[in-house]
Short mmCIF file of C-alpha atoms and ligand atoms in Angstrom, two decimals:
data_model
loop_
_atom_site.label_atom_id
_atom_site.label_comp_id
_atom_site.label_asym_id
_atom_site.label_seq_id
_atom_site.Cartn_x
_atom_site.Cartn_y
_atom_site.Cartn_z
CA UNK L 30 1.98 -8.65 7.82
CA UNK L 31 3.67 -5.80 6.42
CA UNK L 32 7.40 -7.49 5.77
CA UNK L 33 9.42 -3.90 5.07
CA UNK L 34 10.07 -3.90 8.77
CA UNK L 35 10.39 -7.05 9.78
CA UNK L 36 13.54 -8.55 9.99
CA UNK L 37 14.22 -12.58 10.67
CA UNK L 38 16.69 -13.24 13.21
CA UNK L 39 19.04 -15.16 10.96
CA UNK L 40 19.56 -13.06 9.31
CA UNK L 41 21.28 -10.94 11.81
CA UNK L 42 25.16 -9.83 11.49
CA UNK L 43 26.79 -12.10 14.83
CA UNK L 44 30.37 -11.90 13.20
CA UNK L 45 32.65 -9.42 15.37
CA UNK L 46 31.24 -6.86 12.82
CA UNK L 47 28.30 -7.12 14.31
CA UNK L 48 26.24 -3.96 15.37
CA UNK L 49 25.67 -4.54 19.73
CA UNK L 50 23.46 -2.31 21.61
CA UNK L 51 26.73 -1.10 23.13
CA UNK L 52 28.06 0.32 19.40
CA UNK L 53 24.35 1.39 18.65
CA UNK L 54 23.69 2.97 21.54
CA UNK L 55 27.80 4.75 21.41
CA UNK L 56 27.00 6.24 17.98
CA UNK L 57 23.12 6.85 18.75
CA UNK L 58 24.37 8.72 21.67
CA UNK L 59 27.13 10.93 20.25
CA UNK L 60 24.98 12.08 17.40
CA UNK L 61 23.05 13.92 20.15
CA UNK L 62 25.95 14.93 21.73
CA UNK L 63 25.67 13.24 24.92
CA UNK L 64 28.27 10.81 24.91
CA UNK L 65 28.05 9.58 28.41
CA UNK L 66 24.43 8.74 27.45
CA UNK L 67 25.71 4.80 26.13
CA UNK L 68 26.67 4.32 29.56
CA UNK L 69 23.45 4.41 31.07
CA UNK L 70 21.68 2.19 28.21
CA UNK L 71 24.52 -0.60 28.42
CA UNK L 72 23.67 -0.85 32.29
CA UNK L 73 20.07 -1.17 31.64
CA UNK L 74 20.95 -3.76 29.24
CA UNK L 75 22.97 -5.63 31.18
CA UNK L 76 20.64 -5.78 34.21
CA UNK L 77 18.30 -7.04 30.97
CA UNK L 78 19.94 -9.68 31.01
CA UNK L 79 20.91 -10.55 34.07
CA UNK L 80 16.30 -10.10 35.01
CA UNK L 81 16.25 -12.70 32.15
CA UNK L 82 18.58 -15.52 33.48
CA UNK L 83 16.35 -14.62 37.12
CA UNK L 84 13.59 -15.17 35.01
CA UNK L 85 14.18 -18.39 33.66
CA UNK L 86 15.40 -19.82 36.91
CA UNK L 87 12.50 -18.45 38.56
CA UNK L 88 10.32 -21.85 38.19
CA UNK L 89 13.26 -24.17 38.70
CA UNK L 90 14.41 -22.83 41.63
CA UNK L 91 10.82 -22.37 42.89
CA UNK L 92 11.37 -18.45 42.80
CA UNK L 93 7.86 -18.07 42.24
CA UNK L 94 4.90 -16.53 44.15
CA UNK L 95 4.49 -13.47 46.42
CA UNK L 96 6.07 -12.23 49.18
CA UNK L 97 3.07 -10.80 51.13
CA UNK L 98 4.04 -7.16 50.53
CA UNK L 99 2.24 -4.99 48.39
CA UNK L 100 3.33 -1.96 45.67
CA UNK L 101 2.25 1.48 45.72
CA UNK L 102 -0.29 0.57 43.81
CA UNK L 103 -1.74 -2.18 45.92
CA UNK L 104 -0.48 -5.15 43.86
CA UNK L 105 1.07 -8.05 45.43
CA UNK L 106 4.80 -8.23 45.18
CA UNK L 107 6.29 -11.36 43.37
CA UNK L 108 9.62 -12.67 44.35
CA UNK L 109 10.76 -12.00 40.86
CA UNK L 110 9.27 -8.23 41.02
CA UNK L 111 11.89 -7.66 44.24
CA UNK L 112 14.80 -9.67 42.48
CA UNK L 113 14.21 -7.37 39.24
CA UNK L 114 14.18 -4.02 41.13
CA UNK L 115 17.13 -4.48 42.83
CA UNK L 116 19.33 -5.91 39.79
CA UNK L 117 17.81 -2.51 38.04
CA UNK L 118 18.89 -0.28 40.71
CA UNK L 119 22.53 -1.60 41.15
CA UNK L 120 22.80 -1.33 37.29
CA UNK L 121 21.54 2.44 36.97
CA UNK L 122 23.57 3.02 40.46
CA UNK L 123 26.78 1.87 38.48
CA UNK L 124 25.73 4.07 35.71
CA UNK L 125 26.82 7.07 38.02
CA UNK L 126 24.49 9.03 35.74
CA UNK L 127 21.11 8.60 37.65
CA UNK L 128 19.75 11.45 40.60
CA UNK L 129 16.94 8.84 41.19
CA UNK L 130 14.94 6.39 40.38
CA UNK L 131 10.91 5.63 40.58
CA UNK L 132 9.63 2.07 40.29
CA UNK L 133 6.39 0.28 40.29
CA UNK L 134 7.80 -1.64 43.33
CA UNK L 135 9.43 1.73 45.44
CA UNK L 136 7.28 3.88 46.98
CA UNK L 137 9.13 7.34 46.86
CA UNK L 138 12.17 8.82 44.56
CA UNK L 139 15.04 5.93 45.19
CA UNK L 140 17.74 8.62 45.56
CA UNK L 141 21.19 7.83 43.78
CA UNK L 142 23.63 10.46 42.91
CA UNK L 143 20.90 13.51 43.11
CA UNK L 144 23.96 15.89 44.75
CA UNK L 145 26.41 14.92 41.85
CA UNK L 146 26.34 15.79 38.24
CA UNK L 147 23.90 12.99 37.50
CA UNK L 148 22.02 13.97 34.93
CA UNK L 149 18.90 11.93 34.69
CA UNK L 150 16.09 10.35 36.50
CA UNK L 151 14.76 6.70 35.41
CA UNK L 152 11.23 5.65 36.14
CA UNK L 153 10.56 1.55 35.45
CA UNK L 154 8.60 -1.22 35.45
CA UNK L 155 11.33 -4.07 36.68
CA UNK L 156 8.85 -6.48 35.64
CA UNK L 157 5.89 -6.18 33.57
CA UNK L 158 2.99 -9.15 33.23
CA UNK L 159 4.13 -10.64 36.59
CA UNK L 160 0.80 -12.65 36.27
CA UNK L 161 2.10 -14.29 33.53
CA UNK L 162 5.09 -15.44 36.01
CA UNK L 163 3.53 -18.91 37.48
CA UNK L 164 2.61 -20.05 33.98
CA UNK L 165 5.99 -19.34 32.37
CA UNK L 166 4.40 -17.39 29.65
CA UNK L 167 5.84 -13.47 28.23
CA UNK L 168 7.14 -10.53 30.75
CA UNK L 169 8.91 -7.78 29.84
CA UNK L 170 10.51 -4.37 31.48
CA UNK L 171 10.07 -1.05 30.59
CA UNK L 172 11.99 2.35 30.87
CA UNK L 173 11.70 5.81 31.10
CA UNK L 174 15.06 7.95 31.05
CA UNK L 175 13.81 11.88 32.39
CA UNK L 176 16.59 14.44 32.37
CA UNK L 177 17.26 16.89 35.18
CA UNK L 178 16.44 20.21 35.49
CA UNK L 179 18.45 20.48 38.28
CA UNK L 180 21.17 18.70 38.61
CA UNK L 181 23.32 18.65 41.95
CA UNK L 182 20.31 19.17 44.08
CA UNK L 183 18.25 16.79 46.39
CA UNK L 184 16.02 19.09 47.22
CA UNK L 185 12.25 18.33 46.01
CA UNK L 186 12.85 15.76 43.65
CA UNK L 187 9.76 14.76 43.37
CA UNK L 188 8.12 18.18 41.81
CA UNK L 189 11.28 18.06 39.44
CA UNK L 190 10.33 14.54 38.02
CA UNK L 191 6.56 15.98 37.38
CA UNK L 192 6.75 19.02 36.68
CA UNK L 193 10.00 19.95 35.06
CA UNK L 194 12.02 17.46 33.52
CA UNK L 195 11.87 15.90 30.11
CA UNK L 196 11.51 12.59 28.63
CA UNK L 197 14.43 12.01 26.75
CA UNK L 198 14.50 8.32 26.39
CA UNK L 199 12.47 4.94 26.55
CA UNK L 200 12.37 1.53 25.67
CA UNK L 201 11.50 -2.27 26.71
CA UNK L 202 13.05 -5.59 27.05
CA UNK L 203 11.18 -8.68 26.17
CA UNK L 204 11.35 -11.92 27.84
CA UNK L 205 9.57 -13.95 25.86
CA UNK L 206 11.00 -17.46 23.27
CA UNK L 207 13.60 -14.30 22.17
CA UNK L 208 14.79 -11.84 24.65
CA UNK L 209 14.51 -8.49 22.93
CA UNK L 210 15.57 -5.23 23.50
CA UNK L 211 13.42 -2.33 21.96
CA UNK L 212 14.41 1.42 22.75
CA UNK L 213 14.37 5.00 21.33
CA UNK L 214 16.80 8.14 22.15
CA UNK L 215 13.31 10.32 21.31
CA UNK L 216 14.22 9.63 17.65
CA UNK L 217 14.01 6.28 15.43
CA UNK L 218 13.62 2.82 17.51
CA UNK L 219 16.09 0.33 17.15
CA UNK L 220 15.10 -3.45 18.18
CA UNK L 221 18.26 -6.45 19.26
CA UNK L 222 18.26 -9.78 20.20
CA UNK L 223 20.13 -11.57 22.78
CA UNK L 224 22.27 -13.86 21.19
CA UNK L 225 22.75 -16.00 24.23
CA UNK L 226 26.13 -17.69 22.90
CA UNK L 227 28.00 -14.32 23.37
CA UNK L 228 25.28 -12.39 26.00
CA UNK L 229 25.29 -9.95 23.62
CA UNK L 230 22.14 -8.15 22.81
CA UNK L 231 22.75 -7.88 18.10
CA UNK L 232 20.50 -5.07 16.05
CA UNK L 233 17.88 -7.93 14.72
CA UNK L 234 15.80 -4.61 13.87
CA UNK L 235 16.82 -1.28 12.71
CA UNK L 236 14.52 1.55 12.24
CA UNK L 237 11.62 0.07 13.20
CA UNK L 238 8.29 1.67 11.82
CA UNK L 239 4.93 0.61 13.24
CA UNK L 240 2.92 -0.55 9.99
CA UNK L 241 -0.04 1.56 9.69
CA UNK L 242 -2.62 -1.66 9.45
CA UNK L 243 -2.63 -5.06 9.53
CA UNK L 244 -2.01 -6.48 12.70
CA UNK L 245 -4.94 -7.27 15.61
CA UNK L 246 -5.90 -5.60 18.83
CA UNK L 247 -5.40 -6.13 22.54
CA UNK L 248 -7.63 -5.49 24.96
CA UNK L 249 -8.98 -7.77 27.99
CA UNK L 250 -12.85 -8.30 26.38
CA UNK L 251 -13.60 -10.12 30.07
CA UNK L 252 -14.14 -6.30 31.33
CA UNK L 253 -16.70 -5.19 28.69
CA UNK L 254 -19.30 -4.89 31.41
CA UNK L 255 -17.14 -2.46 33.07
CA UNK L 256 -16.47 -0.14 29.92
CA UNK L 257 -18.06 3.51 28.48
CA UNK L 258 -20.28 3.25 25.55
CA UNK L 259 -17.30 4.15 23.05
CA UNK L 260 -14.97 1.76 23.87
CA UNK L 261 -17.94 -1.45 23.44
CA UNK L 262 -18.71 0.50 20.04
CA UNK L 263 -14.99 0.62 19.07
CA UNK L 264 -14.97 -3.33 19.64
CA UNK L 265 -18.25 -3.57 17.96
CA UNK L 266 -16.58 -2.34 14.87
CA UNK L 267 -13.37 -4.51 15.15
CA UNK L 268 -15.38 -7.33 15.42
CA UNK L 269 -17.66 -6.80 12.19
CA UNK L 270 -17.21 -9.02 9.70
CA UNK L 271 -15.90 -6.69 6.76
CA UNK L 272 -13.37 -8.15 4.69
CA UNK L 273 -13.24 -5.39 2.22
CA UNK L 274 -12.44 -3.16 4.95
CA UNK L 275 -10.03 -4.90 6.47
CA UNK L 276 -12.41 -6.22 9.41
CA UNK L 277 -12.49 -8.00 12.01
CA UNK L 278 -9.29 -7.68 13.59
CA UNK L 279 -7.87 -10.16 15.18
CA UNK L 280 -8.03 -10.71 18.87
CA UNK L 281 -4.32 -11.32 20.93
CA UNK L 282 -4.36 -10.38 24.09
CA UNK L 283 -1.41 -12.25 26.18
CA UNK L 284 -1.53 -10.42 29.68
CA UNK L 285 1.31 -8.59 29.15
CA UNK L 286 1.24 -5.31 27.53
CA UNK L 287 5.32 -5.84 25.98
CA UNK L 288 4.43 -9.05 24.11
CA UNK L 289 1.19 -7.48 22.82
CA UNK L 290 2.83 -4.15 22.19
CA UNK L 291 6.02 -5.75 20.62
CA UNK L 292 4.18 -7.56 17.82
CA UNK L 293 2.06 -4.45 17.59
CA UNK L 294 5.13 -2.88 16.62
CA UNK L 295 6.39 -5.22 14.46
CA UNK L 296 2.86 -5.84 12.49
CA UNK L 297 0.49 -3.25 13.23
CA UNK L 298 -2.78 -3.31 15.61
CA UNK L 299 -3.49 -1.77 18.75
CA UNK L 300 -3.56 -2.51 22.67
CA UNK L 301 -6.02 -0.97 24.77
CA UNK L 302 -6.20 -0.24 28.57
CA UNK L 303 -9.07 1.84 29.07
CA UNK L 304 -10.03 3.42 31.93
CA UNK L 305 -13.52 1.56 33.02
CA UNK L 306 -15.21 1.20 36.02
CA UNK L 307 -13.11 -0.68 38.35
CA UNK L 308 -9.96 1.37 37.06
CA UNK L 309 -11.48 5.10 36.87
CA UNK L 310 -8.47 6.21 36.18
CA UNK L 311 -6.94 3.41 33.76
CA UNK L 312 -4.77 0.58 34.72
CA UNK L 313 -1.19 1.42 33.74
CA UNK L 314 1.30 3.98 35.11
CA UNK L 315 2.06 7.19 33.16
CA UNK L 316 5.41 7.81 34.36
CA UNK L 317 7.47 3.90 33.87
CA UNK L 318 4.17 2.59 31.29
CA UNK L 319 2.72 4.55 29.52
CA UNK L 320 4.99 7.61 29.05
CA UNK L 321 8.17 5.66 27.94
CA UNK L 322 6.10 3.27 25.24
CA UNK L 323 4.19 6.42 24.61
CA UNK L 324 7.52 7.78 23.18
CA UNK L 325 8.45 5.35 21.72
CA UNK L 326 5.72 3.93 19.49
CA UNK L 327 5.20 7.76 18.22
CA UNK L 328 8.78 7.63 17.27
CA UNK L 329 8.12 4.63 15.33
CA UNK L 330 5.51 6.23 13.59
CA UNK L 331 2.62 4.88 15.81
CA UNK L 332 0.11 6.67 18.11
CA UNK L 333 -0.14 6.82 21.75
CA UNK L 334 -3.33 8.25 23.26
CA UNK L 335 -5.32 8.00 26.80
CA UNK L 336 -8.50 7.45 24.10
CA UNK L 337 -9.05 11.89 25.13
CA UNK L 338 -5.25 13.42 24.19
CA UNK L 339 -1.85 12.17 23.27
CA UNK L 340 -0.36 10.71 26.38
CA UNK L 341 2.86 13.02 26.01
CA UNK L 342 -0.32 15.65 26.60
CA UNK L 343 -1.62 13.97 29.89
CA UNK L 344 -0.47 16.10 33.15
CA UNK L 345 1.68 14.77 35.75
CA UNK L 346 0.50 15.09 39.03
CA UNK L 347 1.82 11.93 40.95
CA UNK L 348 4.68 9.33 40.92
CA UNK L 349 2.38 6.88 40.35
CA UNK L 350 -0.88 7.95 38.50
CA UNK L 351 -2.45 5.85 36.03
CA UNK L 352 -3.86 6.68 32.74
CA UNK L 353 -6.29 5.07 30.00
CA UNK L 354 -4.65 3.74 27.25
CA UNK L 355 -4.51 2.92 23.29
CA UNK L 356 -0.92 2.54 21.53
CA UNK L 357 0.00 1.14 18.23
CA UNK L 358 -0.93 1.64 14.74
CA UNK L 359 -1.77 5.56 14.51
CA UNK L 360 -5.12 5.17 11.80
CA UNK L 361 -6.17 2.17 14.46
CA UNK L 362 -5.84 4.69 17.78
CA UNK L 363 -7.30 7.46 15.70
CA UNK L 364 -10.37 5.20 15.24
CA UNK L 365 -10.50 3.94 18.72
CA UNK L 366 -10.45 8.10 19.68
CA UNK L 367 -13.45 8.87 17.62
CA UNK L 368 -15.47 6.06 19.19
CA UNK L 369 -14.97 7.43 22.26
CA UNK L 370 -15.48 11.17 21.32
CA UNK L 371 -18.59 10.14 19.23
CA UNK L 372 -20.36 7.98 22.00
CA UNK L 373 -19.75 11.25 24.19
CA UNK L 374 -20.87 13.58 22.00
P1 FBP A 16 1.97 -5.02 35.80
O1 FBP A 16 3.03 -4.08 35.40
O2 FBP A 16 1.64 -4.92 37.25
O3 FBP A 16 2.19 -6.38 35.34
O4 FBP A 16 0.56 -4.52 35.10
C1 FBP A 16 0.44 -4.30 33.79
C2 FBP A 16 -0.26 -5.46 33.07
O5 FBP A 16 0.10 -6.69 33.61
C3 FBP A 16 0.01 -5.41 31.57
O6 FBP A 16 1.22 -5.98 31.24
C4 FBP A 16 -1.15 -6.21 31.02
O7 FBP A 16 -1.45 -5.88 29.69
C5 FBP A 16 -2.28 -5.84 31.96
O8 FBP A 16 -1.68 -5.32 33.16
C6 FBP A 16 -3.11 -7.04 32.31
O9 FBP A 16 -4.16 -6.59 33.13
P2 FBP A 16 -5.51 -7.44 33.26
O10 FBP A 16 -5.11 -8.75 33.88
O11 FBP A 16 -6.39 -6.58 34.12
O12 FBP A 16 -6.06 -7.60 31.89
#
């Protein structure tokens, strides 16, 4: 484990000098020159944790199990999925800086304040490893801030989202023995904790850089029968026994992509999500999964491919298209890529 950018939790500043997300994101912010910008990432930190005390009430209250709808992409909703979305949306409504807003559980754009001088769109993931829910095990949320092209419209929203406007920001929460909030302006990625005594959410890791080995991979090896040729020689070679170069990784594969991707981050390794047989077209959504960590785990140093070009490379053509995936340590993706380009050779 590569300790340079690892940082214990005690050893975090939680005197009134303390650096919040609040402060970080204030100063982060107004070094881009977009003041107003803090706003929006204390109200997706606050519906953070507002998702987490849902969370952990979920089993107690019996909160738990679906509600016999299904997502746009065919998955059963959760109780907890619904609860999530709405807290998000109320929190990025208050913001008064988002047009609209595209989630795994909404169909269409959510429009907000598209006719106003709101500024940004926000695609997310209110609640990511929902199979993990029943067992009380890791979830997480992701974001995707997109800024307008044309703000003060309402007019074709949609086409704006794909085909004009720009990722500007992304990040994660964590809901796992911590809750942690990860998150990048496009530029450095900051991690905090929630220091539950104040609800505050403390910088616990500052300029975090993914280490370039060392860590393990993720992938779910019970759908090798369903993979290409590259991706079962790519595991091949993780699993030879090579000490001397560093082999075999080491498997950890939780079920949700934000606790595998968050130690990824923190001590190298790399998850995959390839596209395979039952998922032709990968598993995870571009726009609120894949784009977002995409940004941010290149910003940290890391590489984010769909196993055939960088994922900031892959076209958008729908709200919510998947993609194949490999993030994390850039040498580890690289190799994973030339697997894949070398069985289809
Ligand atoms: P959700 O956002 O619907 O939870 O889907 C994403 C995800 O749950 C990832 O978090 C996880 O890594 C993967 O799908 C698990 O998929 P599988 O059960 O097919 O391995």
């Amino acid at each position: 484990m590569n300790d340079s950018s690892f940082q214990r939790a005690d050893r975090v500043e939680r005197s009134s000098r303390a650096t919040t997300l609040p402060r970080h994101a204030a100063a982060r912010a107004a070094e881009r020159g977009e003041p107003r910008f803090a706003t929006l990432v204390s109200e997706i930190a606050f519906a953070a944790k507002v998702v987490a005390r849902e969370a952990r009430q979920a089993a107690p209250t019996g909160r738990l199990g679906t509600v016999g709808s299904a997502n746009a992409s065919g998955d059963a909703q959760k109780e907890l999925d619904l609860v999530a979305n709405r807290i998000f949306l109320d929190c990025l409504e208050a913001s008064g800086l988002v047009a609209g807003v595209v989630s795994e559980e909404l169909e269409g754009v959510e429009l907000q304040r598209c006719s106003g001088d709101a500024e940004y769109f926000v695609c997310l993931d209110p609640i990511d490893g929902s199979s993990n829910l029943e067992v009380g095990t890791s979830l997480g949320s992701i974001f995707g801030v997109y800024r307008r092209t044309r703000p003060g419209s309402c007019e074709g929203v949609e086409q704006e989202l794909l085909n004009e406007s720009s990722l500007v920001a992304g990040g994660y929460v964590l809901y796992g023995a911590a809750t942690a909030f990860v998150y990048t302006l496009g530029e450095g990625v900051d991690g905090f904790v929630l220091d539950q005594g104040i609800g505050e959410f403390l910088l616990s890791h500052p300029d975090i850089r993914c280490p370039q080995s060392g860590g393990g991979y993720s992938i779910n090896t019970g759908n090798s029968h369903l993979w290409e040729p590259g991706v079962l020689d790519f595991v091949r070679h993780v699993d030879t026994v090579a000490p001397d170069a560093g082999l075999p990784y080491t498997l950890r594969y939780s079920g949700a992509l934000m606790a595998d991707l968050h130690r990824i981050l923190l001590e190298g390794g790399v998850y995959c999500y390839p596209a395979d047989k039952d998922h032709p077209e990968g598993k995870l959504r571009l726009l609120y999964e894949a784009a977002p960590l995409g940004l941010l785990v290149e910003a940290a140093g890391g590489r984010a491919s769909s196993g055939r070009e960088r994922i900031p490379e892959v076209p958008r053509r729908a709200l919510h298209q998947t993609t194949s995936l490999a993030l994390g340590s850039a040498g580890y993706v690289a190799t994973y890529e030339r697997f894949l380009a070398e069985a289809a050779a």
